[in-house]
PDB file of C-alpha atoms in Angstrom:
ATOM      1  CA  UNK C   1    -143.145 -38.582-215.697  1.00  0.00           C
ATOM      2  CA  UNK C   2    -140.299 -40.775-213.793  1.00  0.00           C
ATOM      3  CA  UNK C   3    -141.746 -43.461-211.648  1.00  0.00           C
ATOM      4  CA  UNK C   4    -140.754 -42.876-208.393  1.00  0.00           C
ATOM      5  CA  UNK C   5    -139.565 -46.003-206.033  1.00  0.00           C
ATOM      6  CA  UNK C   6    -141.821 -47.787-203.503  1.00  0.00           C
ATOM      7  CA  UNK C   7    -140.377 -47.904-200.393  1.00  0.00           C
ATOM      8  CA  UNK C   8    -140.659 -51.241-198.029  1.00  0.00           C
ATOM      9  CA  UNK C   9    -140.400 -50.217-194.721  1.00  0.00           C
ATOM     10  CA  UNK C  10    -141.058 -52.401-191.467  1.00  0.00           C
ATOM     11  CA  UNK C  11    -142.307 -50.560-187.670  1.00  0.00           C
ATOM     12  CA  UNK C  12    -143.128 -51.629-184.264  1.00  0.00           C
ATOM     13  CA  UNK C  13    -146.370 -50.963-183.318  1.00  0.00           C
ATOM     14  CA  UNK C  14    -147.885 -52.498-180.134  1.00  0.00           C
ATOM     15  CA  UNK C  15    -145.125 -55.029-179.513  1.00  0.00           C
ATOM     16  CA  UNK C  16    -145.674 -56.640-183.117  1.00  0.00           C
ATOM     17  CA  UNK C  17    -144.101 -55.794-186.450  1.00  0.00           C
ATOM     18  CA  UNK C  18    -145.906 -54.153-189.641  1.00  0.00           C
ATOM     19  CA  UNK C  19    -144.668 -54.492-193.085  1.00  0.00           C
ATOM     20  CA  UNK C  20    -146.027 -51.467-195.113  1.00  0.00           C
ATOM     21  CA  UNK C  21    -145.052 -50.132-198.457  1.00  0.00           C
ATOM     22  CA  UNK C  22    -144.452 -45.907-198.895  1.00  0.00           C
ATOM     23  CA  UNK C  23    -143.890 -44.075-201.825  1.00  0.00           C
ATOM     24  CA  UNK C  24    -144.187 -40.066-202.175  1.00  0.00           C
ATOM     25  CA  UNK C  25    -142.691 -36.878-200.351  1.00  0.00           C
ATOM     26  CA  UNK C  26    -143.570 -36.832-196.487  1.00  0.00           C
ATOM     27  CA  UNK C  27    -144.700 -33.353-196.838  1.00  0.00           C
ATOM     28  CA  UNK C  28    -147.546 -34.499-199.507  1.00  0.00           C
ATOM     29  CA  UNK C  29    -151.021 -34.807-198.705  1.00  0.00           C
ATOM     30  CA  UNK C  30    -151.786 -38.709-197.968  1.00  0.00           C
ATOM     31  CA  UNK C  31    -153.704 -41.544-199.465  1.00  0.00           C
ATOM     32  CA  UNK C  32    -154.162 -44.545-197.171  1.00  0.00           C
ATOM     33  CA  UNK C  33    -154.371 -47.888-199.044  1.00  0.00           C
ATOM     34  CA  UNK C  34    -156.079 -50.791-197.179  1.00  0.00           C
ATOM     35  CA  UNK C  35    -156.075 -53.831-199.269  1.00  0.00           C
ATOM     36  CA  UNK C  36    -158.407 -56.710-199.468  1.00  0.00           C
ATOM     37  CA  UNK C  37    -158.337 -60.518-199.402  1.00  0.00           C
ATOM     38  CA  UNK C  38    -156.499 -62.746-199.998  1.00  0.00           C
ATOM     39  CA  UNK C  39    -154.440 -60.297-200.709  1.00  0.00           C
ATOM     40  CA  UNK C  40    -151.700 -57.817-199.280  1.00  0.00           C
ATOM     41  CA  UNK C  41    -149.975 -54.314-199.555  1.00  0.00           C
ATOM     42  CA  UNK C  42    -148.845 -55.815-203.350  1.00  0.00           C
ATOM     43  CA  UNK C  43    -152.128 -54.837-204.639  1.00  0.00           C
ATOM     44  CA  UNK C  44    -150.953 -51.696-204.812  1.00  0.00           C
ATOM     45  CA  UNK C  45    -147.605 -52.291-205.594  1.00  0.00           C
ATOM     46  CA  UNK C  46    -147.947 -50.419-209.218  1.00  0.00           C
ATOM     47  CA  UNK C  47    -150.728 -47.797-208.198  1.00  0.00           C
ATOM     48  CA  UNK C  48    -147.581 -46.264-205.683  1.00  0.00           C
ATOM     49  CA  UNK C  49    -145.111 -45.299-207.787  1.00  0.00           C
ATOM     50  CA  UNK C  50    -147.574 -43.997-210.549  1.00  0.00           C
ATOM     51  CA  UNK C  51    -149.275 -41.195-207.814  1.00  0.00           C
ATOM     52  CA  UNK C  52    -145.824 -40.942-205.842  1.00  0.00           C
ATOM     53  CA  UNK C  53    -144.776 -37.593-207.757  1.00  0.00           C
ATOM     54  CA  UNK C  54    -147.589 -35.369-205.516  1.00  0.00           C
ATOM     55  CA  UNK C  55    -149.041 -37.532-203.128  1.00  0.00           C
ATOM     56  CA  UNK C  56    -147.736 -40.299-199.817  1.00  0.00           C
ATOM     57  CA  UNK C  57    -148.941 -43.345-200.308  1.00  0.00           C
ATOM     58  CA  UNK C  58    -148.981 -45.986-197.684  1.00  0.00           C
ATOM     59  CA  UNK C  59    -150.008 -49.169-198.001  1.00  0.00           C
ATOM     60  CA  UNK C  60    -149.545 -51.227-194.800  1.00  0.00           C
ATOM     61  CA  UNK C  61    -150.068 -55.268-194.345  1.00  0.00           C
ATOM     62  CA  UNK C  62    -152.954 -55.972-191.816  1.00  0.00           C
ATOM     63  CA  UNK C  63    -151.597 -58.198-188.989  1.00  0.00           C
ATOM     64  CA  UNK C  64    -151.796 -61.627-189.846  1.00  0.00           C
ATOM     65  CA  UNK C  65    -151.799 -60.548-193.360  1.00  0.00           C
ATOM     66  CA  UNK C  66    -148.739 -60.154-196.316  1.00  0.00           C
ATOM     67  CA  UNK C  67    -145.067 -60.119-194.307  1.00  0.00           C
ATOM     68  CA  UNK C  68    -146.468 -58.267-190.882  1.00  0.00           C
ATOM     69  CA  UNK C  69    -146.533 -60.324-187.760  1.00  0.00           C
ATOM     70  CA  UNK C  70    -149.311 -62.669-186.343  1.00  0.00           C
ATOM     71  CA  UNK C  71    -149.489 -61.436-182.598  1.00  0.00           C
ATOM     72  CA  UNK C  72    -151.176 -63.529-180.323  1.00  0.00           C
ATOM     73  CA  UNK C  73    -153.839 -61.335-178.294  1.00  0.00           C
ATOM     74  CA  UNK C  74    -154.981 -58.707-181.819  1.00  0.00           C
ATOM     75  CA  UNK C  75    -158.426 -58.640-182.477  1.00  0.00           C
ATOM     76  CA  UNK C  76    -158.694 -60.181-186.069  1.00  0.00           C
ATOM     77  CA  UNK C  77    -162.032 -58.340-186.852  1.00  0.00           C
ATOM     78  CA  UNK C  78    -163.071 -55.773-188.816  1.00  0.00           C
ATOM     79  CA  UNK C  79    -162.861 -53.605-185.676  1.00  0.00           C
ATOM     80  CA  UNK C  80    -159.560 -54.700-184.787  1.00  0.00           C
ATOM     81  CA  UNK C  81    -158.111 -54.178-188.193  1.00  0.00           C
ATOM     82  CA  UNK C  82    -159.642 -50.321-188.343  1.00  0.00           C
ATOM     83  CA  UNK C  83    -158.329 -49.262-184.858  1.00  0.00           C
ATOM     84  CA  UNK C  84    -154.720 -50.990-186.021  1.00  0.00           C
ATOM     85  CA  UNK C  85    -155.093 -48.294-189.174  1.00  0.00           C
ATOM     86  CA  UNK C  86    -155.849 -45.765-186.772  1.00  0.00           C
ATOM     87  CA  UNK C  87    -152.624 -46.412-184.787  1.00  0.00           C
ATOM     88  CA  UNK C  88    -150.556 -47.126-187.838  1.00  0.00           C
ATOM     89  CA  UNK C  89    -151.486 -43.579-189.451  1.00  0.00           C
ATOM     90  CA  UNK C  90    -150.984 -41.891-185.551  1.00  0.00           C
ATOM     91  CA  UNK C  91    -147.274 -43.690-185.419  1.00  0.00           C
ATOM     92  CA  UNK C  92    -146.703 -41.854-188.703  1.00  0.00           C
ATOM     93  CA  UNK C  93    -148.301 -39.057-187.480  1.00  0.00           C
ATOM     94  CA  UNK C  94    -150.748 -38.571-190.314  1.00  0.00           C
ATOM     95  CA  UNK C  95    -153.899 -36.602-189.445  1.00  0.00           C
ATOM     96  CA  UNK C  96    -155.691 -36.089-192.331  1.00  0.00           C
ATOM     97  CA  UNK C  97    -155.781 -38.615-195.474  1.00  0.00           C
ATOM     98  CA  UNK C  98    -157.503 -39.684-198.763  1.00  0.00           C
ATOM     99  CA  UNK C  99    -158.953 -43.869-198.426  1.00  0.00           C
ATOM    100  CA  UNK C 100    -159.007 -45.764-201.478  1.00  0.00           C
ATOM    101  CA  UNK C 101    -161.606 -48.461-200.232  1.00  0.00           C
ATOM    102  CA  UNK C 102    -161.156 -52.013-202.206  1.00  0.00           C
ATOM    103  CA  UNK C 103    -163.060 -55.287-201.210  1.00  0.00           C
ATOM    104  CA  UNK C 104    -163.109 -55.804-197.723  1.00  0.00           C
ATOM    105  CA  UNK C 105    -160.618 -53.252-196.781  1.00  0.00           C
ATOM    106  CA  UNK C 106    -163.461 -50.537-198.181  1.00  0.00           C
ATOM    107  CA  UNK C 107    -165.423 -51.668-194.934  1.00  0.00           C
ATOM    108  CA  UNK C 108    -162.561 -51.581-192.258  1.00  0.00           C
ATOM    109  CA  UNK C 109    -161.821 -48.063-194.598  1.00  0.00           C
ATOM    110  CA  UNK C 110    -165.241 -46.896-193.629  1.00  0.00           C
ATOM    111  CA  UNK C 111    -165.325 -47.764-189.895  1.00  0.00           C
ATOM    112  CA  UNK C 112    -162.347 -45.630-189.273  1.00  0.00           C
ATOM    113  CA  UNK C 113    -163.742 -43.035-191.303  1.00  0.00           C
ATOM    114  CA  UNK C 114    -166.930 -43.116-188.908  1.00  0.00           C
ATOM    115  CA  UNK C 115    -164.945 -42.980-186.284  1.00  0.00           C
ATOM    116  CA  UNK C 116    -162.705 -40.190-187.711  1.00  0.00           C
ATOM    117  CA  UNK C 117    -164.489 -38.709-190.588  1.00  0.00           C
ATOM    118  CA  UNK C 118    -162.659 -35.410-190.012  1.00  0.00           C
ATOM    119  CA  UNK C 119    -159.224 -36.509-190.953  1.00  0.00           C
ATOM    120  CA  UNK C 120    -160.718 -37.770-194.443  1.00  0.00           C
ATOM    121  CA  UNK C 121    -160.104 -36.244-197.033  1.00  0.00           C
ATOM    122  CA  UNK C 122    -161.696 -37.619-199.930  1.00  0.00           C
ATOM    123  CA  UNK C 123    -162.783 -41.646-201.044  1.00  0.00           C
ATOM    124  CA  UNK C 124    -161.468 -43.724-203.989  1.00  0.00           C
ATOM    125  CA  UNK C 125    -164.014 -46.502-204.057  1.00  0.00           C
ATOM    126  CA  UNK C 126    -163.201 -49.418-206.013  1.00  0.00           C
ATOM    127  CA  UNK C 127    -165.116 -52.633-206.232  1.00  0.00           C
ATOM    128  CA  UNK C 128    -165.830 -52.484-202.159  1.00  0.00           C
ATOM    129  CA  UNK C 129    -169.478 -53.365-201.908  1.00  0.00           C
ATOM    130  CA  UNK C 130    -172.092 -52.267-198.622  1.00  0.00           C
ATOM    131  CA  UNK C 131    -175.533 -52.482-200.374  1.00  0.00           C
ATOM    132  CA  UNK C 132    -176.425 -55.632-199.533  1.00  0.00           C
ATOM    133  CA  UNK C 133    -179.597 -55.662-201.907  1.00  0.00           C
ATOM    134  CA  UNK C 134    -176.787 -55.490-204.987  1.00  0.00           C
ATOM    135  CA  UNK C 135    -174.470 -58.281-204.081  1.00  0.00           C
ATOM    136  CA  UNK C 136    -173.351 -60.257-207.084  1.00  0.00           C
ATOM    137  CA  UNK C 137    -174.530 -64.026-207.377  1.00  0.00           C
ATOM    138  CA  UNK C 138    -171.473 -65.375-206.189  1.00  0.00           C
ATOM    139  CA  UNK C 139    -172.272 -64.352-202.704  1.00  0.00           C
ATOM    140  CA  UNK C 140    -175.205 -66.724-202.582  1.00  0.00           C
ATOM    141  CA  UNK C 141    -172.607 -69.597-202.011  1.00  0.00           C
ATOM    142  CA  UNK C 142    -170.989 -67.625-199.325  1.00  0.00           C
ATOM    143  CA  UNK C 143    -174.200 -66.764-197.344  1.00  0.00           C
ATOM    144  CA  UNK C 144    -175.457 -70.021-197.672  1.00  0.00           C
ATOM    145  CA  UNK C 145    -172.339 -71.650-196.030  1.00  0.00           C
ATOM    146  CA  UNK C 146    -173.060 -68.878-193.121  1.00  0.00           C
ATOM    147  CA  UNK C 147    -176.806 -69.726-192.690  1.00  0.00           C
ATOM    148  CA  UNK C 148    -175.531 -73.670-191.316  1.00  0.00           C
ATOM    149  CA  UNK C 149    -175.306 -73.903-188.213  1.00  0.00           C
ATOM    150  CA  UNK C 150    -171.458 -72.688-186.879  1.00  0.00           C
ATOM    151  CA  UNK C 151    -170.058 -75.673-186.731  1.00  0.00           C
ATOM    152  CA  UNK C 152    -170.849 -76.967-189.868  1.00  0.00           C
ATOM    153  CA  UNK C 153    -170.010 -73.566-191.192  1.00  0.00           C
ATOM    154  CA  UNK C 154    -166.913 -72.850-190.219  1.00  0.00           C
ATOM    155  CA  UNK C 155    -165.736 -76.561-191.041  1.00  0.00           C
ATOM    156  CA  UNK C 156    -167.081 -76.009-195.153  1.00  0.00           C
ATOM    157  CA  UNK C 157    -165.425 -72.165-194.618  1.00  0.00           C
ATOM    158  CA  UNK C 158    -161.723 -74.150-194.005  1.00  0.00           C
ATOM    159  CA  UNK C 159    -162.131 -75.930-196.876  1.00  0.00           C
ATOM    160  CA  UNK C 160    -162.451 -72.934-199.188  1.00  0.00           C
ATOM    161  CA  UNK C 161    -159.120 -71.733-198.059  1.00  0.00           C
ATOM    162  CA  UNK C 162    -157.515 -73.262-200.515  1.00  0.00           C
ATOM    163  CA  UNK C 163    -154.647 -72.156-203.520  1.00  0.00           C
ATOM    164  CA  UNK C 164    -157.320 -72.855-206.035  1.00  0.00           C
ATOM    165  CA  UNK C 165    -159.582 -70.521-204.119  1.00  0.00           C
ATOM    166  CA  UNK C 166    -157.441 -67.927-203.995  1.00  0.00           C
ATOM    167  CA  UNK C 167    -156.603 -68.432-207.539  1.00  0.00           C
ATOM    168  CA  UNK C 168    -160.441 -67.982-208.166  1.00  0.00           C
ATOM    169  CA  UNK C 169    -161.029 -65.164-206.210  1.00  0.00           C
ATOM    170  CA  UNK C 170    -158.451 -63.238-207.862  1.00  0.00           C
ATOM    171  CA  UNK C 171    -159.427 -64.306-211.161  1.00  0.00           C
ATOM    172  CA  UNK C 172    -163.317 -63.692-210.393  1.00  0.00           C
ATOM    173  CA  UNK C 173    -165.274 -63.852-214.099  1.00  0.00           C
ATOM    174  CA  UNK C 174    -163.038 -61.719-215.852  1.00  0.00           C
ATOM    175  CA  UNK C 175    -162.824 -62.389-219.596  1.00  0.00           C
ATOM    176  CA  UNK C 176    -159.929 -65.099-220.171  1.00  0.00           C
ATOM    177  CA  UNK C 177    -158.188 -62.437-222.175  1.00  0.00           C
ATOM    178  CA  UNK C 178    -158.209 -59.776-219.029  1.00  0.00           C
ATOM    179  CA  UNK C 179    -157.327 -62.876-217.125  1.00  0.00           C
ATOM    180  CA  UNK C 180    -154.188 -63.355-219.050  1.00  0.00           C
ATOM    181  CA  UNK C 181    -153.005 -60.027-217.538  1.00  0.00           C
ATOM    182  CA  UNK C 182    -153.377 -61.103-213.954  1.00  0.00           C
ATOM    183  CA  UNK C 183    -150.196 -62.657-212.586  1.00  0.00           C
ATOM    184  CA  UNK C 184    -150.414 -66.337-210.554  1.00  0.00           C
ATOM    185  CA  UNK C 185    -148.146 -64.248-208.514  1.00  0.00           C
ATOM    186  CA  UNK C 186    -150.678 -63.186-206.663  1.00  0.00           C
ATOM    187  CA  UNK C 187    -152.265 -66.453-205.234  1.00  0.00           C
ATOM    188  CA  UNK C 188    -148.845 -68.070-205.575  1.00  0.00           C
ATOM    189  CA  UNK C 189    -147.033 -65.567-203.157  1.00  0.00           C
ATOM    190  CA  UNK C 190    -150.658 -65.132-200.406  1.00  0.00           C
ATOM    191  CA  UNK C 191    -150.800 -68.728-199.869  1.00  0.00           C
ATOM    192  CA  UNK C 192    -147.069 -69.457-199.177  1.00  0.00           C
ATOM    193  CA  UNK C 193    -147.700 -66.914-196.823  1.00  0.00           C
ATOM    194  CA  UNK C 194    -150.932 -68.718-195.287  1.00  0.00           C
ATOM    195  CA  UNK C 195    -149.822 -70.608-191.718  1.00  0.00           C
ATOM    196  CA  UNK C 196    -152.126 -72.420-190.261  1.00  0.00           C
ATOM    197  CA  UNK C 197    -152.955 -69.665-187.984  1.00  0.00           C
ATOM    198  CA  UNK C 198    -153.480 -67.577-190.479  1.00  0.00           C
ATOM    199  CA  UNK C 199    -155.836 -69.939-192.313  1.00  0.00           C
ATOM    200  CA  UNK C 200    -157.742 -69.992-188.827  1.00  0.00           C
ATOM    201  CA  UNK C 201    -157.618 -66.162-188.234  1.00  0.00           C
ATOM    202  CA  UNK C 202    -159.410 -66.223-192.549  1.00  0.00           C
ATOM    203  CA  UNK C 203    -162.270 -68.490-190.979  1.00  0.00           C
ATOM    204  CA  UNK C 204    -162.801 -66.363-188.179  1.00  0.00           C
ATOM    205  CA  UNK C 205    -162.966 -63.166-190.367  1.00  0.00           C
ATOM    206  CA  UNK C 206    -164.883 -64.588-193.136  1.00  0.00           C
ATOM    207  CA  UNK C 207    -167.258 -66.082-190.704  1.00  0.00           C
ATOM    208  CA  UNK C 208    -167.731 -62.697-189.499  1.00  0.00           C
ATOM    209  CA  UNK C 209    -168.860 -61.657-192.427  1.00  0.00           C
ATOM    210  CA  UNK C 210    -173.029 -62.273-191.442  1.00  0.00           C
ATOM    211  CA  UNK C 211    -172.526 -59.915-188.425  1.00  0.00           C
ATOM    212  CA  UNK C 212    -170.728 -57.357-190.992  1.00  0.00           C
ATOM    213  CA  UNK C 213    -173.991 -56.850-192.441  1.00  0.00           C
ATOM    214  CA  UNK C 214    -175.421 -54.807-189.898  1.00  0.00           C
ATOM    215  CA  UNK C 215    -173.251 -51.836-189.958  1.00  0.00           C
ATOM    216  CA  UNK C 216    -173.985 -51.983-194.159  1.00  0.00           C
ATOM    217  CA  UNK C 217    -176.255 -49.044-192.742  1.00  0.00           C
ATOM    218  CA  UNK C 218    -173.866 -47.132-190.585  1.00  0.00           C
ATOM    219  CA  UNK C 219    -171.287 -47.075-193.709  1.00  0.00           C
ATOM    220  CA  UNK C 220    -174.205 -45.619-195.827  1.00  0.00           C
ATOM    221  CA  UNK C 221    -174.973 -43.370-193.083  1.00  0.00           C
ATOM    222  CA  UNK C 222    -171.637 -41.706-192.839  1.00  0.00           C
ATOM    223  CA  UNK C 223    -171.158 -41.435-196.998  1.00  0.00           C
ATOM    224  CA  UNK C 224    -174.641 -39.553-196.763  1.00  0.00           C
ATOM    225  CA  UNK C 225    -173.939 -37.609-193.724  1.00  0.00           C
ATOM    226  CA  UNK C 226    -170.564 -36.486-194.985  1.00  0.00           C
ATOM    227  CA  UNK C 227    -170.225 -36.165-197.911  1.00  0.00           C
ATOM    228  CA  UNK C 228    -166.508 -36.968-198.577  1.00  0.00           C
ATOM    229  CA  UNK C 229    -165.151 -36.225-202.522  1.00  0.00           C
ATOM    230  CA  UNK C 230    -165.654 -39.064-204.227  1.00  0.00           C
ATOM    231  CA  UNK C 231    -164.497 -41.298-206.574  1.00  0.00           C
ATOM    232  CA  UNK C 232    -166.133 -44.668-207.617  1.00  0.00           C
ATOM    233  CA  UNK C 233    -163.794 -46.833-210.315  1.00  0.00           C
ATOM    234  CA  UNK C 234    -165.120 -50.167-210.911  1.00  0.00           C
ATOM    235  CA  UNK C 235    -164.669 -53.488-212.633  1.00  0.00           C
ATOM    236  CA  UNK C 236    -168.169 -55.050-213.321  1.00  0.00           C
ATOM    237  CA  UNK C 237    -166.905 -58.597-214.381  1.00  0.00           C
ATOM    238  CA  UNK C 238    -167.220 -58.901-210.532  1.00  0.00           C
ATOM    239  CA  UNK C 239    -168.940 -62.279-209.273  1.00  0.00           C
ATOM    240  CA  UNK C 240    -168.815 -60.783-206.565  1.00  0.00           C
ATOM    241  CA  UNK C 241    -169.819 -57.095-206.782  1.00  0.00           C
ATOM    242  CA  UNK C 242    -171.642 -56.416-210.276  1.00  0.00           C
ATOM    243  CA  UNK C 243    -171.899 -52.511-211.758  1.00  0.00           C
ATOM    244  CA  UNK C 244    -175.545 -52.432-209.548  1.00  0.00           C
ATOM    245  CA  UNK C 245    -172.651 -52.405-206.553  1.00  0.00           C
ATOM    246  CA  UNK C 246    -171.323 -49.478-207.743  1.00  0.00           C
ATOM    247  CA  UNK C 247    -174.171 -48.031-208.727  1.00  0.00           C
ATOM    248  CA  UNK C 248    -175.534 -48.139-205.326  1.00  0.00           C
ATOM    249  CA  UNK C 249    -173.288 -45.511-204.204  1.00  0.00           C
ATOM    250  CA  UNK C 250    -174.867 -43.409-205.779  1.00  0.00           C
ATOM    251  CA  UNK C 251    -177.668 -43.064-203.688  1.00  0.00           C
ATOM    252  CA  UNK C 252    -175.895 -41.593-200.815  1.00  0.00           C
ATOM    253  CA  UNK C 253    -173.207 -39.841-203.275  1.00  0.00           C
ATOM    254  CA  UNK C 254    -175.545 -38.148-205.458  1.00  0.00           C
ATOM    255  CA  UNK C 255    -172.164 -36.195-206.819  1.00  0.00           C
ATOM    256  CA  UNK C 256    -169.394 -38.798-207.612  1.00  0.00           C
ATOM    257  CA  UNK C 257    -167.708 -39.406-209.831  1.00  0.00           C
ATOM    258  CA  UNK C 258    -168.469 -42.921-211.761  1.00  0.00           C
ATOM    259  CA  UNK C 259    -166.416 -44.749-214.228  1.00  0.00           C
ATOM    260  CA  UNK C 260    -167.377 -48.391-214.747  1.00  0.00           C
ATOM    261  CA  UNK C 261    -163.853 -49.988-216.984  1.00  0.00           C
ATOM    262  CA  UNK C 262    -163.235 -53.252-218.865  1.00  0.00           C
ATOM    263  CA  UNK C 263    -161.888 -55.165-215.973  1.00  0.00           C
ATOM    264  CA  UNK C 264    -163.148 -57.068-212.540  1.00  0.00           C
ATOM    265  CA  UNK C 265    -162.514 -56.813-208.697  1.00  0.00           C
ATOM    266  CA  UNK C 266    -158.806 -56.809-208.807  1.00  0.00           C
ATOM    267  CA  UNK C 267    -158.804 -53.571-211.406  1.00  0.00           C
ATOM    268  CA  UNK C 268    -155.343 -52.302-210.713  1.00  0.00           C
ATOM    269  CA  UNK C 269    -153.889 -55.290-212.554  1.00  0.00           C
ATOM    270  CA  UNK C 270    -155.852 -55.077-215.278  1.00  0.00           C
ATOM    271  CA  UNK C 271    -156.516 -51.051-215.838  1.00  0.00           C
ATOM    272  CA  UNK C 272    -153.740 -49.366-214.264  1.00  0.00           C
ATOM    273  CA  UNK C 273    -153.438 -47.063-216.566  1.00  0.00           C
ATOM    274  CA  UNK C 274    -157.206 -45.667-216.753  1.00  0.00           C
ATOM    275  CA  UNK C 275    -157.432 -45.792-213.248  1.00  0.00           C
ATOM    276  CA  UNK C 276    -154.490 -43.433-212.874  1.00  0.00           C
ATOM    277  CA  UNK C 277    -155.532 -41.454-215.410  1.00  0.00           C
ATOM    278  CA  UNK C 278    -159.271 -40.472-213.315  1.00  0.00           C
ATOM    279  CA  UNK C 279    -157.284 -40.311-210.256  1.00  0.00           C
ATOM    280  CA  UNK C 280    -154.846 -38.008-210.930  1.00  0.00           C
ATOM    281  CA  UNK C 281    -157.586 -34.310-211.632  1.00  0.00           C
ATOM    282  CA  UNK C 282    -159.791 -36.066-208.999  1.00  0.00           C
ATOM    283  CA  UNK C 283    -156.652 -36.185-206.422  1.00  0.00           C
ATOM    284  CA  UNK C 284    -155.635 -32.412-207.834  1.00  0.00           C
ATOM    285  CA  UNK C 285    -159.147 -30.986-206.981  1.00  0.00           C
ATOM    286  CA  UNK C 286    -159.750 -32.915-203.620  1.00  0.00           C
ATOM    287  CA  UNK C 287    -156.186 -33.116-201.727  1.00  0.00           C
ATOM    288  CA  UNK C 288    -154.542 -30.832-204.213  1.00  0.00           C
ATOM    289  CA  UNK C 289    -150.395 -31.635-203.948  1.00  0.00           C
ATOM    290  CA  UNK C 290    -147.330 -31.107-202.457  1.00  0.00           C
ATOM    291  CA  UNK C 291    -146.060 -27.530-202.837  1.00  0.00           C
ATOM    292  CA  UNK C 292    -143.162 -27.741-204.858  1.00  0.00           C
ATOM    293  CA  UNK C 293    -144.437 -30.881-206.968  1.00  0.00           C
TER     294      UNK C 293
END
């Protein structure tokens, strides 16, 4: 198979500019690629071009986030972020699409799925957590800094915006051999692209994480209600979100598909390979592929 190029491809869209990557045929059915923190489209920067041969990928940068603007006035919540994917995919004109939900961007995934769960297709979940009751330790830290009061809290939440953070939440308990094979790139590249507006828009969002919480049962509601295709890939050397996480999903997914592989939260630098290789029949039976692919 010949790797297909990713495409980097800049819109307006409400006055402000979005950076999004787009590999793939525009006739083929779609896969929508929200990506997490502190992180960007590049997550997915390898996953394109191996799929690209019968399926669109697009990948866009949230506002505030990768090389897309910073517009004064946009709701940086999780809210704001899932109706800016629902006008992203409507500028494109995409109706009906596949989510691959990773970290943070499997909840904003989730409430535009609840709001449009008939224009999805099938899930991809990997390492995107909504059972509270199997959060990994590493969260304990987290929701202890929340339970201060704000003040206090969002003061101790500015100084874990750091490089080294970022270096440690991308390398996040992963053997130190696995943790060879992820590139400083990563934390190097997100926090030159950190403003101080952007490090203020982080603090807002992570702070926002308590009130997140609550729709933990809405997100379980629609998975149970719905039923999309699914497909759980994981990394259990997670701090963050241990194989209970993706175990959970089970519960309201009685029938997907589970593969637990020898990596952590940021898989796709780690297990390409694998991951593409349970993709691709789970892809073929769920969105099938463009016609003359």
């Amino acid at each position: 198979m010949t790797l297909a190029a990713v495409a980097h491809r800049r819109l307006k869209l409400d006055g402000y500019e979005v950076f999004y990557r787009e590999a793939g045929a525009a006739d083929a059915p779609v896969i929508l690629l929200p990506h997490g923190y502190p992180c960007s489209s590049y997550e997915f920067r390898a996953l394109m071009p191996a799929l690209s041969d019968r399926w669109r990928l697009l990948a866009p940068d949230f506002p505030g986030c990768g090389y897309s603007d910073t517009p004064a006035g946009f709701a940086y919540d999780f809210d704001g972020y899932a109706a800016f994917l629902a006008r992203f995919l409507d500028r494109l004109g995409v109706d009906r699409f596949a989510l691959y939900l990773h970290d943070f961007g499997s909840q904003i995934g989730l409430r535009l799925a609840i709001a449009r769960p008939e224009a999805v297709t099938a899930v991809i979940i990997q390492n995107g957590d909504i059972y509270e009751d199997a959060f990994g330790p590493k969260y304990e830290g987290l929701f202890d800094i929340l339970r201060r009061p704000e003040a206090e809290a969002r003061a101790a939440l500015a100084q874990a915006v750091t490089e080294e953070e970022f270096k440690a939440e991308f390398l996040n308990d992963v053997r130190p051999e696995l943790a060879d094979l992820i590139p400083p790139d990563l934390w190097t590249l997100h926090w030159a692209l950190m403003t101080p507006r952007r490090k203020a828009i982080t603090v807002d969002v992570l702070a926002g994480l308590q009130q997140n919480l609550d729709w933990f049962p809405r997100y379980q509601a629609y998975l149970r209600d719905h039923r999309p295709p699914a497909l759980i890939l994981w990394g259990p050397q997670d701090g963050y979100m241990p194989e209970a996480s993706a175990r959970a999903y089970l519960r309201d997914l009685p029938d997907a598909e589970l593969h637990l592989l020898d990596g952590g939260h940021w898989l796709l630098e780690v297990q390409l390979e694998q991951v593409v290789r349970r993709m691709r029949p789970f892809l073929e039976r769920t969105l099938g592929r463009r016609a003359n692919a």
